[in-house]
Amino acid sequence: MCTNGSADCHSNITGLTDVFRVCMYSFIFVVGLVFNVLALVFFCCQTKSRSQTIVYMTNLAVADVLLTLTLPMRIYYHLGYPVHRQWLCEVLGLVLKANMYGSIFLLTCICFDRCMAVSFPMSSRVQAGRKKAPLVCLAIWMLTFGASLPIYLFQRKTRNIIPQDCFDSLPVFATKPLVVIPTLFVGFGIPLVIMLICSWGLARAVRQSSVAQTNLVDSRKIQRMIATSLFIFLLSFLPYHATLGLLSVYAENTPYPMQAAYRYSLVLACLNSVLDPIAYYFTTDTFRNKLNISAFWGMFPLNSQSSDVNNRSRMLSS
């Protein structure tokens, strides 16, 4: 309990918040980087069976890797070390936000692609559209960075932030309603509606399929996959965008609890880079079946001889 006034209370709360963010950002950086790099290695090796979903997942893993690479500087800052180059804070913030919204759009594309593949499997027009996945990914990269760059250039001209507030100051898109409303609508509202509709359509198509009535397809498993993807999306991004909406109401006079809520929700949004690879594993049969420990260790020269022996023993026993 604080006894020396509100300033000491504020300092204690800030200190606890910094410890929490250091721990969480460190966890996200280490686990997210390792998991996504492993996912990229796997996806890049799938040259023979590179489906449209694999294209989207590859770009999603790249976005998650870039996001995690911005976290060490945040960890450094929250440990109490000042960052004296404001442009570095702004560039890292730009990269983080652009890749966060890139992840949102790519997750939406994955959900939409699965829905189209299941609902219209025999449509040549749908199949031709699905083959444009690389162009869609290129458009997403151009949209996320192209839309974020003008906002940060505007922030540099209109705001004078001291180095001590590098990652603690609220960004311009969190305090200007003119920027917040399009961000909420385009960056979260439309993707959320698309994911809800596609998830409902995918679940409905699976239930009505004659194949789903047999033992060839586990419809419950597919429904769990849909629910898992939707849950991860809402858990990661709903609190952050709900906080953005509230911040736009307060504008410049933002109370400290709202600022703290924004920072916690940002941590939760960054946690998506850890949850995405877990979703790859549990919702993608190809990923789960082919990514195994023996294949991982077989990449190292020390295990090449043992793998050769195992392969020969399988040939002899067959």
PDB file of C-alpha atoms in Angstrom:
ATOM      1  CA  MET A   1       0.000   0.000   0.000  1.00  0.00           C
ATOM      2  CA  CYS A   2       1.345   3.417  -0.973  1.00  0.00           C
ATOM      3  CA  THR A   3       1.823   5.896   1.868  1.00  0.00           C
ATOM      4  CA  ASN A   4       3.873   8.673   0.293  1.00  0.00           C
ATOM      5  CA  GLY A   5       1.322  10.106  -2.085  1.00  0.00           C
ATOM      6  CA  SER A   6       0.053   9.415  -5.544  1.00  0.00           C
ATOM      7  CA  ALA A   7       3.431   9.988  -7.180  1.00  0.00           C
ATOM      8  CA  ASP A   8       4.936   7.009  -5.345  1.00  0.00           C
ATOM      9  CA  CYS A   9       1.891   4.896  -6.203  1.00  0.00           C
ATOM     10  CA  HIS A  10       2.252   5.816  -9.847  1.00  0.00           C
ATOM     11  CA  SER A  11       5.976   4.986  -9.731  1.00  0.00           C
ATOM     12  CA  ASN A  12       5.346   1.575  -8.134  1.00  0.00           C
ATOM     13  CA  ILE A  13       2.653   0.696 -10.657  1.00  0.00           C
ATOM     14  CA  THR A  14       4.883   1.790 -13.518  1.00  0.00           C
ATOM     15  CA  GLY A  15       7.725  -0.328 -12.171  1.00  0.00           C
ATOM     16  CA  LEU A  16       5.519  -3.419 -11.975  1.00  0.00           C
ATOM     17  CA  THR A  17       4.242  -2.734 -15.472  1.00  0.00           C
ATOM     18  CA  ASP A  18       7.806  -2.509 -16.803  1.00  0.00           C
ATOM     19  CA  VAL A  19       8.733  -5.834 -15.176  1.00  0.00           C
ATOM     20  CA  PHE A  20       5.665  -7.462 -16.701  1.00  0.00           C
ATOM     21  CA  ARG A  21       6.422  -6.065 -20.149  1.00  0.00           C
ATOM     22  CA  VAL A  22      10.082  -7.098 -19.980  1.00  0.00           C
ATOM     23  CA  CYS A  23       9.082 -10.671 -19.086  1.00  0.00           C
ATOM     24  CA  MET A  24       6.336 -10.892 -21.688  1.00  0.00           C
ATOM     25  CA  TYR A  25       8.294  -9.276 -24.514  1.00  0.00           C
ATOM     26  CA  SER A  26      11.280 -11.536 -23.729  1.00  0.00           C
ATOM     27  CA  PHE A  27       9.057 -14.609 -23.853  1.00  0.00           C
ATOM     28  CA  ILE A  28       7.419 -13.486 -27.108  1.00  0.00           C
ATOM     29  CA  PHE A  29      10.781 -12.670 -28.669  1.00  0.00           C
ATOM     30  CA  VAL A  30      12.462 -15.998 -27.863  1.00  0.00           C
ATOM     31  CA  VAL A  31       9.529 -18.373 -28.396  1.00  0.00           C
ATOM     32  CA  GLY A  32       7.984 -16.457 -31.283  1.00  0.00           C
ATOM     33  CA  LEU A  33      11.284 -16.138 -33.152  1.00  0.00           C
ATOM     34  CA  VAL A  34      12.188 -19.827 -32.748  1.00  0.00           C
ATOM     35  CA  PHE A  35       8.721 -21.105 -33.669  1.00  0.00           C
ATOM     36  CA  ASN A  36       8.324 -18.853 -36.688  1.00  0.00           C
ATOM     37  CA  VAL A  37      11.812 -19.552 -38.029  1.00  0.00           C
ATOM     38  CA  LEU A  38      11.080 -23.292 -37.779  1.00  0.00           C
ATOM     39  CA  ALA A  39       7.780 -22.692 -39.566  1.00  0.00           C
ATOM     40  CA  LEU A  40       9.566 -20.761 -42.325  1.00  0.00           C
ATOM     41  CA  VAL A  41      12.086 -23.583 -42.770  1.00  0.00           C
ATOM     42  CA  PHE A  42       9.229 -26.047 -43.111  1.00  0.00           C
ATOM     43  CA  PHE A  43       7.216 -23.883 -45.519  1.00  0.00           C
ATOM     44  CA  CYS A  44      10.236 -23.172 -47.714  1.00  0.00           C
ATOM     45  CA  CYS A  45      10.917 -26.902 -47.982  1.00  0.00           C
ATOM     46  CA  GLN A  46       7.374 -27.557 -49.226  1.00  0.00           C
ATOM     47  CA  THR A  47       8.162 -26.718 -52.858  1.00  0.00           C
ATOM     48  CA  LYS A  48       6.237 -29.691 -54.261  1.00  0.00           C
ATOM     49  CA  SER A  49       3.015 -29.075 -52.341  1.00  0.00           C
ATOM     50  CA  ARG A  50       2.993 -25.294 -52.115  1.00  0.00           C
ATOM     51  CA  SER A  51      -0.722 -24.568 -51.814  1.00  0.00           C
ATOM     52  CA  GLN A  52      -2.317 -21.155 -51.526  1.00  0.00           C
ATOM     53  CA  THR A  53      -2.638 -21.628 -47.768  1.00  0.00           C
ATOM     54  CA  ILE A  54       1.108 -22.317 -47.517  1.00  0.00           C
ATOM     55  CA  VAL A  55       1.789 -19.053 -49.396  1.00  0.00           C
ATOM     56  CA  TYR A  56      -0.291 -17.092 -46.898  1.00  0.00           C
ATOM     57  CA  MET A  57       1.246 -18.909 -43.924  1.00  0.00           C
ATOM     58  CA  THR A  58       4.758 -18.232 -45.210  1.00  0.00           C
ATOM     59  CA  ASN A  59       4.058 -14.503 -45.421  1.00  0.00           C
ATOM     60  CA  LEU A  60       2.392 -14.639 -41.995  1.00  0.00           C
ATOM     61  CA  ALA A  61       5.510 -16.247 -40.508  1.00  0.00           C
ATOM     62  CA  VAL A  62       7.670 -13.531 -42.112  1.00  0.00           C
ATOM     63  CA  ALA A  63       5.440 -10.833 -40.603  1.00  0.00           C
ATOM     64  CA  ASP A  64       5.668 -12.487 -37.183  1.00  0.00           C
ATOM     65  CA  VAL A  65       9.475 -12.725 -37.429  1.00  0.00           C
ATOM     66  CA  LEU A  66       9.765  -9.026 -38.309  1.00  0.00           C
ATOM     67  CA  LEU A  67       7.467  -8.162 -35.420  1.00  0.00           C
ATOM     68  CA  THR A  68       9.530 -10.144 -32.909  1.00  0.00           C
ATOM     69  CA  LEU A  69      12.736  -8.497 -34.147  1.00  0.00           C
ATOM     70  CA  THR A  70      11.402  -5.122 -32.941  1.00  0.00           C
ATOM     71  CA  LEU A  71      11.005  -6.389 -29.364  1.00  0.00           C
ATOM     72  CA  PRO A  72      14.644  -6.407 -28.114  1.00  0.00           C
ATOM     73  CA  MET A  73      14.747  -2.599 -28.219  1.00  0.00           C
ATOM     74  CA  ARG A  74      11.479  -2.466 -26.264  1.00  0.00           C
ATOM     75  CA  ILE A  75      12.975  -4.841 -23.686  1.00  0.00           C
ATOM     76  CA  TYR A  76      16.067  -2.624 -23.500  1.00  0.00           C
ATOM     77  CA  TYR A  77      13.884   0.457 -22.966  1.00  0.00           C
ATOM     78  CA  HIS A  78      11.647  -1.116 -20.307  1.00  0.00           C
ATOM     79  CA  LEU A  79      14.730  -2.280 -18.400  1.00  0.00           C
ATOM     80  CA  GLY A  80      15.312   1.410 -17.703  1.00  0.00           C
ATOM     81  CA  TYR A  81      17.769   2.390 -20.429  1.00  0.00           C
ATOM     82  CA  PRO A  82      16.818   5.518 -22.404  1.00  0.00           C
ATOM     83  CA  VAL A  83      16.729   5.476 -26.199  1.00  0.00           C
ATOM     84  CA  HIS A  84      18.195   8.785 -27.352  1.00  0.00           C
ATOM     85  CA  ARG A  85      17.281   8.428 -31.030  1.00  0.00           C
ATOM     86  CA  GLN A  86      13.615   9.198 -31.443  1.00  0.00           C
ATOM     87  CA  TRP A  87      13.641   8.139 -35.078  1.00  0.00           C
ATOM     88  CA  LEU A  88      14.575   4.609 -33.962  1.00  0.00           C
ATOM     89  CA  CYS A  89      11.529   4.455 -31.684  1.00  0.00           C
ATOM     90  CA  GLU A  90       9.305   5.595 -34.529  1.00  0.00           C
ATOM     91  CA  VAL A  91      10.770   3.185 -37.094  1.00  0.00           C
ATOM     92  CA  LEU A  92      10.442   0.203 -34.747  1.00  0.00           C
ATOM     93  CA  GLY A  93       6.894   1.262 -33.909  1.00  0.00           C
ATOM     94  CA  LEU A  94       6.132   1.509 -37.631  1.00  0.00           C
ATOM     95  CA  VAL A  95       7.494  -1.985 -38.316  1.00  0.00           C
ATOM     96  CA  LEU A  96       5.601  -3.481 -35.365  1.00  0.00           C
ATOM     97  CA  LYS A  97       2.253  -1.930 -36.299  1.00  0.00           C
ATOM     98  CA  ALA A  98       2.628  -2.683 -40.018  1.00  0.00           C
ATOM     99  CA  ASN A  99       3.393  -6.332 -39.357  1.00  0.00           C
ATOM    100  CA  MET A 100       0.613  -6.586 -36.781  1.00  0.00           C
ATOM    101  CA  TYR A 101      -1.946  -5.440 -39.350  1.00  0.00           C
ATOM    102  CA  GLY A 102      -0.234  -7.578 -41.966  1.00  0.00           C
ATOM    103  CA  SER A 103      -0.877 -10.559 -39.678  1.00  0.00           C
ATOM    104  CA  ILE A 104      -4.540  -9.555 -39.351  1.00  0.00           C
ATOM    105  CA  PHE A 105      -5.019  -9.364 -43.134  1.00  0.00           C
ATOM    106  CA  LEU A 106      -3.108 -12.604 -43.762  1.00  0.00           C
ATOM    107  CA  LEU A 107      -5.119 -14.493 -41.128  1.00  0.00           C
ATOM    108  CA  THR A 108      -8.257 -13.175 -42.828  1.00  0.00           C
ATOM    109  CA  CYS A 109      -6.992 -14.361 -46.218  1.00  0.00           C
ATOM    110  CA  ILE A 110      -6.240 -17.829 -44.827  1.00  0.00           C
ATOM    111  CA  CYS A 111      -9.768 -18.092 -43.441  1.00  0.00           C
ATOM    112  CA  PHE A 112     -11.293 -16.810 -46.705  1.00  0.00           C
ATOM    113  CA  ASP A 113      -9.155 -19.151 -48.812  1.00  0.00           C
ATOM    114  CA  ARG A 114     -10.199 -22.194 -46.769  1.00  0.00           C
ATOM    115  CA  CYS A 115     -13.848 -21.193 -47.034  1.00  0.00           C
ATOM    116  CA  MET A 116     -13.665 -20.828 -50.818  1.00  0.00           C
ATOM    117  CA  ALA A 117     -11.776 -24.104 -51.231  1.00  0.00           C
ATOM    118  CA  VAL A 118     -14.378 -26.055 -49.257  1.00  0.00           C
ATOM    119  CA  SER A 119     -17.531 -24.248 -50.375  1.00  0.00           C
ATOM    120  CA  PHE A 120     -16.704 -24.127 -54.116  1.00  0.00           C
ATOM    121  CA  PRO A 121     -14.268 -26.987 -54.787  1.00  0.00           C
ATOM    122  CA  MET A 122     -15.317 -27.438 -58.437  1.00  0.00           C
ATOM    123  CA  SER A 123     -15.497 -23.768 -59.452  1.00  0.00           C
ATOM    124  CA  SER A 124     -12.796 -22.941 -61.984  1.00  0.00           C
ATOM    125  CA  ARG A 125     -13.215 -19.213 -61.312  1.00  0.00           C
ATOM    126  CA  VAL A 126     -12.659 -19.691 -57.579  1.00  0.00           C
ATOM    127  CA  GLN A 127      -9.629 -21.909 -58.174  1.00  0.00           C
ATOM    128  CA  ALA A 128      -8.157 -19.349 -60.576  1.00  0.00           C
ATOM    129  CA  GLY A 129      -8.678 -16.609 -57.990  1.00  0.00           C
ATOM    130  CA  ARG A 130      -7.020 -18.683 -55.275  1.00  0.00           C
ATOM    131  CA  LYS A 131      -3.887 -18.993 -57.425  1.00  0.00           C
ATOM    132  CA  LYS A 132      -3.381 -15.228 -57.088  1.00  0.00           C
ATOM    133  CA  ALA A 133      -2.286 -15.645 -53.453  1.00  0.00           C
ATOM    134  CA  PRO A 134       1.244 -14.221 -54.114  1.00  0.00           C
ATOM    135  CA  LEU A 135      -0.275 -11.048 -55.583  1.00  0.00           C
ATOM    136  CA  VAL A 136      -2.657 -10.742 -52.643  1.00  0.00           C
ATOM    137  CA  CYS A 137       0.279 -11.026 -50.218  1.00  0.00           C
ATOM    138  CA  LEU A 138       2.203  -8.354 -52.143  1.00  0.00           C
ATOM    139  CA  ALA A 139      -0.821  -6.059 -51.949  1.00  0.00           C
ATOM    140  CA  ILE A 140      -1.061  -6.643 -48.188  1.00  0.00           C
ATOM    141  CA  TRP A 141       2.591  -5.689 -47.655  1.00  0.00           C
ATOM    142  CA  MET A 142       2.148  -2.541 -49.739  1.00  0.00           C
ATOM    143  CA  LEU A 143      -1.060  -1.629 -47.910  1.00  0.00           C
ATOM    144  CA  THR A 144       0.238  -2.102 -44.369  1.00  0.00           C
ATOM    145  CA  PHE A 145       3.522  -0.256 -44.802  1.00  0.00           C
ATOM    146  CA  GLY A 146       2.099   2.276 -47.252  1.00  0.00           C
ATOM    147  CA  ALA A 147      -0.714   3.217 -44.881  1.00  0.00           C
ATOM    148  CA  SER A 148       1.517   3.303 -41.788  1.00  0.00           C
ATOM    149  CA  LEU A 149       4.314   5.440 -43.204  1.00  0.00           C
ATOM    150  CA  PRO A 150       2.299   8.692 -43.714  1.00  0.00           C
ATOM    151  CA  ILE A 151       0.938   8.427 -40.154  1.00  0.00           C
ATOM    152  CA  TYR A 152       4.415   8.252 -38.655  1.00  0.00           C
ATOM    153  CA  LEU A 153       5.739  11.027 -40.877  1.00  0.00           C
ATOM    154  CA  PHE A 154       2.834  13.175 -39.663  1.00  0.00           C
ATOM    155  CA  GLN A 155       3.649  12.245 -36.059  1.00  0.00           C
ATOM    156  CA  ARG A 156       7.281  13.339 -36.418  1.00  0.00           C
ATOM    157  CA  LYS A 157       6.215  16.771 -37.653  1.00  0.00           C
ATOM    158  CA  THR A 158       3.508  17.422 -35.071  1.00  0.00           C
ATOM    159  CA  ARG A 159       4.844  15.832 -31.879  1.00  0.00           C
ATOM    160  CA  ASN A 160       7.988  16.490 -29.877  1.00  0.00           C
ATOM    161  CA  ILE A 161       8.554  13.414 -27.714  1.00  0.00           C
ATOM    162  CA  ILE A 162      11.466  13.271 -25.306  1.00  0.00           C
ATOM    163  CA  PRO A 163      13.653  10.127 -25.457  1.00  0.00           C
ATOM    164  CA  GLN A 164      12.463   8.961 -22.029  1.00  0.00           C
ATOM    165  CA  ASP A 165       8.959   8.501 -23.508  1.00  0.00           C
ATOM    166  CA  CYS A 166      10.128   6.458 -26.484  1.00  0.00           C
ATOM    167  CA  PHE A 167       7.725   3.499 -26.205  1.00  0.00           C
ATOM    168  CA  ASP A 168       5.489   4.931 -23.475  1.00  0.00           C
ATOM    169  CA  SER A 169       3.967   7.813 -25.420  1.00  0.00           C
ATOM    170  CA  LEU A 170       0.694   7.073 -27.161  1.00  0.00           C
ATOM    171  CA  PRO A 171       1.001   6.971 -30.966  1.00  0.00           C
ATOM    172  CA  VAL A 172      -0.883   9.470 -33.077  1.00  0.00           C
ATOM    173  CA  PHE A 173      -3.283   6.832 -34.395  1.00  0.00           C
ATOM    174  CA  ALA A 174      -4.382   6.152 -30.798  1.00  0.00           C
ATOM    175  CA  THR A 175      -5.282   9.770 -30.013  1.00  0.00           C
ATOM    176  CA  LYS A 176      -6.555  11.260 -33.288  1.00  0.00           C
ATOM    177  CA  PRO A 177     -10.154  10.193 -34.107  1.00  0.00           C
ATOM    178  CA  LEU A 178      -9.518  11.024 -37.763  1.00  0.00           C
ATOM    179  CA  VAL A 179      -6.919   8.226 -37.814  1.00  0.00           C
ATOM    180  CA  VAL A 180      -8.460   5.862 -35.249  1.00  0.00           C
ATOM    181  CA  ILE A 181     -11.785   5.403 -37.037  1.00  0.00           C
ATOM    182  CA  PRO A 182     -10.313   4.216 -40.384  1.00  0.00           C
ATOM    183  CA  THR A 183      -7.839   2.031 -38.472  1.00  0.00           C
ATOM    184  CA  LEU A 184     -10.625   0.339 -36.515  1.00  0.00           C
ATOM    185  CA  PHE A 185     -12.843  -0.026 -39.575  1.00  0.00           C
ATOM    186  CA  VAL A 186     -10.310  -1.191 -42.182  1.00  0.00           C
ATOM    187  CA  GLY A 187      -7.669  -2.759 -39.933  1.00  0.00           C
ATOM    188  CA  PHE A 188      -9.975  -4.744 -37.651  1.00  0.00           C
ATOM    189  CA  GLY A 189     -13.703  -4.350 -38.345  1.00  0.00           C
ATOM    190  CA  ILE A 190     -13.746  -5.587 -41.951  1.00  0.00           C
ATOM    191  CA  PRO A 191     -11.311  -8.492 -41.290  1.00  0.00           C
ATOM    192  CA  LEU A 192     -13.369  -9.550 -38.254  1.00  0.00           C
ATOM    193  CA  VAL A 193     -16.620  -9.580 -40.249  1.00  0.00           C
ATOM    194  CA  ILE A 194     -14.960 -11.567 -43.056  1.00  0.00           C
ATOM    195  CA  MET A 195     -13.555 -14.103 -40.597  1.00  0.00           C
ATOM    196  CA  LEU A 196     -16.912 -14.532 -38.848  1.00  0.00           C
ATOM    197  CA  ILE A 197     -18.773 -15.015 -42.144  1.00  0.00           C
ATOM    198  CA  CYS A 198     -16.144 -17.369 -43.560  1.00  0.00           C
ATOM    199  CA  SER A 199     -15.952 -19.369 -40.333  1.00  0.00           C
ATOM    200  CA  TRP A 200     -19.739 -19.770 -40.359  1.00  0.00           C
ATOM    201  CA  GLY A 201     -19.722 -20.679 -44.064  1.00  0.00           C
ATOM    202  CA  LEU A 202     -16.903 -23.172 -43.616  1.00  0.00           C
ATOM    203  CA  ALA A 203     -18.600 -24.860 -40.659  1.00  0.00           C
ATOM    204  CA  ARG A 204     -21.906 -24.972 -42.572  1.00  0.00           C
ATOM    205  CA  ALA A 205     -20.269 -26.441 -45.680  1.00  0.00           C
ATOM    206  CA  VAL A 206     -18.587 -29.148 -43.619  1.00  0.00           C
ATOM    207  CA  ARG A 207     -21.836 -30.083 -41.836  1.00  0.00           C
ATOM    208  CA  GLN A 208     -23.796 -30.285 -45.086  1.00  0.00           C
ATOM    209  CA  SER A 209     -21.139 -32.248 -46.958  1.00  0.00           C
ATOM    210  CA  SER A 210     -22.017 -35.859 -47.650  1.00  0.00           C
ATOM    211  CA  VAL A 211     -18.397 -36.809 -47.024  1.00  0.00           C
ATOM    212  CA  ALA A 212     -18.628 -35.360 -43.510  1.00  0.00           C
ATOM    213  CA  GLN A 213     -21.299 -37.957 -42.714  1.00  0.00           C
ATOM    214  CA  THR A 214     -18.775 -40.749 -43.239  1.00  0.00           C
ATOM    215  CA  ASN A 215     -15.600 -41.654 -41.396  1.00  0.00           C
ATOM    216  CA  LEU A 216     -13.428 -40.126 -44.113  1.00  0.00           C
ATOM    217  CA  VAL A 217     -13.624 -36.641 -42.596  1.00  0.00           C
ATOM    218  CA  ASP A 218     -13.614 -35.695 -38.927  1.00  0.00           C
ATOM    219  CA  SER A 219     -16.094 -32.807 -38.951  1.00  0.00           C
ATOM    220  CA  ARG A 220     -15.594 -32.136 -35.239  1.00  0.00           C
ATOM    221  CA  LYS A 221     -11.883 -31.741 -35.820  1.00  0.00           C
ATOM    222  CA  ILE A 222     -12.518 -29.204 -38.599  1.00  0.00           C
ATOM    223  CA  GLN A 223     -14.916 -27.294 -36.361  1.00  0.00           C
ATOM    224  CA  ARG A 224     -12.294 -27.211 -33.602  1.00  0.00           C
ATOM    225  CA  MET A 225      -9.811 -25.846 -36.147  1.00  0.00           C
ATOM    226  CA  ILE A 226     -12.246 -23.068 -37.087  1.00  0.00           C
ATOM    227  CA  ALA A 227     -12.959 -22.232 -33.442  1.00  0.00           C
ATOM    228  CA  THR A 228      -9.230 -22.217 -32.586  1.00  0.00           C
ATOM    229  CA  SER A 229      -8.345 -19.813 -35.400  1.00  0.00           C
ATOM    230  CA  LEU A 230     -11.198 -17.472 -34.503  1.00  0.00           C
ATOM    231  CA  PHE A 231     -10.368 -17.603 -30.786  1.00  0.00           C
ATOM    232  CA  ILE A 232      -6.707 -16.725 -31.406  1.00  0.00           C
ATOM    233  CA  PHE A 233      -7.743 -13.806 -33.610  1.00  0.00           C
ATOM    234  CA  LEU A 234     -10.159 -12.379 -31.038  1.00  0.00           C
ATOM    235  CA  LEU A 235      -7.838 -12.982 -28.079  1.00  0.00           C
ATOM    236  CA  SER A 236      -4.939 -11.219 -29.762  1.00  0.00           C
ATOM    237  CA  PHE A 237      -6.573  -8.254 -31.467  1.00  0.00           C
ATOM    238  CA  LEU A 238      -9.974  -7.508 -29.917  1.00  0.00           C
ATOM    239  CA  PRO A 239      -8.636  -6.016 -26.616  1.00  0.00           C
ATOM    240  CA  TYR A 240      -6.141  -3.838 -28.509  1.00  0.00           C
ATOM    241  CA  HIS A 241      -8.707  -2.350 -30.883  1.00  0.00           C
ATOM    242  CA  ALA A 242     -11.324  -1.953 -28.155  1.00  0.00           C
ATOM    243  CA  THR A 243      -8.735   0.069 -26.220  1.00  0.00           C
ATOM    244  CA  LEU A 244      -7.992   2.156 -29.317  1.00  0.00           C
ATOM    245  CA  GLY A 245     -11.664   3.028 -29.583  1.00  0.00           C
ATOM    246  CA  LEU A 246     -11.762   4.201 -25.966  1.00  0.00           C
ATOM    247  CA  LEU A 247      -8.538   6.183 -26.338  1.00  0.00           C
ATOM    248  CA  SER A 248      -9.996   8.120 -29.264  1.00  0.00           C
ATOM    249  CA  VAL A 249     -12.783   9.329 -26.964  1.00  0.00           C
ATOM    250  CA  TYR A 250     -10.336  10.772 -24.439  1.00  0.00           C
ATOM    251  CA  ALA A 251      -8.027  12.145 -27.175  1.00  0.00           C
ATOM    252  CA  GLU A 252      -5.128  14.046 -25.608  1.00  0.00           C
ATOM    253  CA  ASN A 253      -6.411  13.937 -21.990  1.00  0.00           C
ATOM    254  CA  THR A 254      -5.969  10.216 -21.518  1.00  0.00           C
ATOM    255  CA  PRO A 255      -6.106   8.960 -17.897  1.00  0.00           C
ATOM    256  CA  TYR A 256      -3.328   6.669 -16.718  1.00  0.00           C
ATOM    257  CA  PRO A 257      -5.537   3.517 -16.436  1.00  0.00           C
ATOM    258  CA  MET A 258      -6.402   3.857 -20.130  1.00  0.00           C
ATOM    259  CA  GLN A 259      -2.739   4.255 -21.040  1.00  0.00           C
ATOM    260  CA  ALA A 260      -1.901   1.135 -19.018  1.00  0.00           C
ATOM    261  CA  ALA A 261      -4.725  -0.763 -20.731  1.00  0.00           C
ATOM    262  CA  TYR A 262      -3.293   0.215 -24.122  1.00  0.00           C
ATOM    263  CA  ARG A 263       0.173  -1.075 -23.195  1.00  0.00           C
ATOM    264  CA  TYR A 264      -1.181  -4.385 -21.861  1.00  0.00           C
ATOM    265  CA  SER A 265      -3.329  -4.856 -24.959  1.00  0.00           C
ATOM    266  CA  LEU A 266      -0.285  -4.203 -27.167  1.00  0.00           C
ATOM    267  CA  VAL A 267       1.557  -7.015 -25.372  1.00  0.00           C
ATOM    268  CA  LEU A 268      -1.417  -9.281 -26.029  1.00  0.00           C
ATOM    269  CA  ALA A 269      -1.416  -8.311 -29.706  1.00  0.00           C
ATOM    270  CA  CYS A 270       2.294  -9.149 -29.959  1.00  0.00           C
ATOM    271  CA  LEU A 271       1.560 -12.533 -28.356  1.00  0.00           C
ATOM    272  CA  ASN A 272      -0.145 -13.468 -31.619  1.00  0.00           C
ATOM    273  CA  SER A 273       3.307 -14.141 -33.090  1.00  0.00           C
ATOM    274  CA  VAL A 274       3.612 -17.044 -30.626  1.00  0.00           C
ATOM    275  CA  LEU A 275       0.063 -18.304 -31.100  1.00  0.00           C
ATOM    276  CA  ASP A 276       0.224 -18.404 -34.916  1.00  0.00           C
ATOM    277  CA  PRO A 277       2.816 -21.231 -35.111  1.00  0.00           C
ATOM    278  CA  ILE A 278       0.812 -23.191 -32.527  1.00  0.00           C
ATOM    279  CA  ALA A 279      -2.205 -22.784 -34.795  1.00  0.00           C
ATOM    280  CA  TYR A 280      -0.118 -24.065 -37.733  1.00  0.00           C
ATOM    281  CA  TYR A 281       0.680 -27.212 -35.784  1.00  0.00           C
ATOM    282  CA  PHE A 282      -2.755 -28.024 -34.424  1.00  0.00           C
ATOM    283  CA  THR A 283      -4.877 -26.957 -37.407  1.00  0.00           C
ATOM    284  CA  THR A 284      -2.751 -28.082 -40.381  1.00  0.00           C
ATOM    285  CA  ASP A 285      -2.347 -31.810 -40.924  1.00  0.00           C
ATOM    286  CA  THR A 286       0.584 -31.444 -43.323  1.00  0.00           C
ATOM    287  CA  PHE A 287       2.505 -29.273 -40.883  1.00  0.00           C
ATOM    288  CA  ARG A 288       1.869 -31.603 -37.938  1.00  0.00           C
ATOM    289  CA  ASN A 289       2.644 -34.793 -39.842  1.00  0.00           C
ATOM    290  CA  LYS A 290       5.870 -33.660 -41.466  1.00  0.00           C
ATOM    291  CA  LEU A 291       7.368 -31.474 -38.751  1.00  0.00           C
ATOM    292  CA  ASN A 292       8.852 -33.950 -36.296  1.00  0.00           C
ATOM    293  CA  ILE A 293      11.852 -34.076 -34.014  1.00  0.00           C
ATOM    294  CA  SER A 294      13.737 -36.675 -36.044  1.00  0.00           C
ATOM    295  CA  ALA A 295      13.471 -34.518 -39.177  1.00  0.00           C
ATOM    296  CA  PHE A 296      14.686 -31.492 -37.227  1.00  0.00           C
ATOM    297  CA  TRP A 297      17.731 -33.293 -35.808  1.00  0.00           C
ATOM    298  CA  GLY A 298      18.445 -34.814 -39.214  1.00  0.00           C
ATOM    299  CA  MET A 299      19.363 -31.330 -40.425  1.00  0.00           C
ATOM    300  CA  PHE A 300      22.585 -31.486 -38.381  1.00  0.00           C
ATOM    301  CA  PRO A 301      25.725 -33.295 -39.694  1.00  0.00           C
ATOM    302  CA  LEU A 302      26.307 -35.170 -36.411  1.00  0.00           C
ATOM    303  CA  ASN A 303      23.060 -37.042 -36.904  1.00  0.00           C
ATOM    304  CA  SER A 304      23.528 -37.851 -40.594  1.00  0.00           C
ATOM    305  CA  GLN A 305      25.160 -41.211 -39.940  1.00  0.00           C
ATOM    306  CA  SER A 306      22.443 -42.323 -37.532  1.00  0.00           C
ATOM    307  CA  SER A 307      19.748 -41.279 -40.002  1.00  0.00           C
ATOM    308  CA  ASP A 308      21.444 -43.300 -42.757  1.00  0.00           C
ATOM    309  CA  VAL A 309      21.504 -46.337 -40.512  1.00  0.00           C
ATOM    310  CA  ASN A 310      17.827 -45.906 -39.691  1.00  0.00           C
ATOM    311  CA  ASN A 311      16.935 -45.575 -43.359  1.00  0.00           C
ATOM    312  CA  ARG A 312      18.850 -48.714 -44.252  1.00  0.00           C
ATOM    313  CA  SER A 313      17.230 -50.666 -41.432  1.00  0.00           C
ATOM    314  CA  ARG A 314      13.800 -49.617 -42.727  1.00  0.00           C
ATOM    315  CA  MET A 315      14.712 -50.790 -46.220  1.00  0.00           C
ATOM    316  CA  LEU A 316      15.898 -54.139 -44.904  1.00  0.00           C
ATOM    317  CA  SER A 317      12.800 -54.684 -42.794  1.00  0.00           C
ATOM    318  CA  SER A 318      10.440 -53.818 -45.643  1.00  0.00           C
TER     319      SER A 318
END
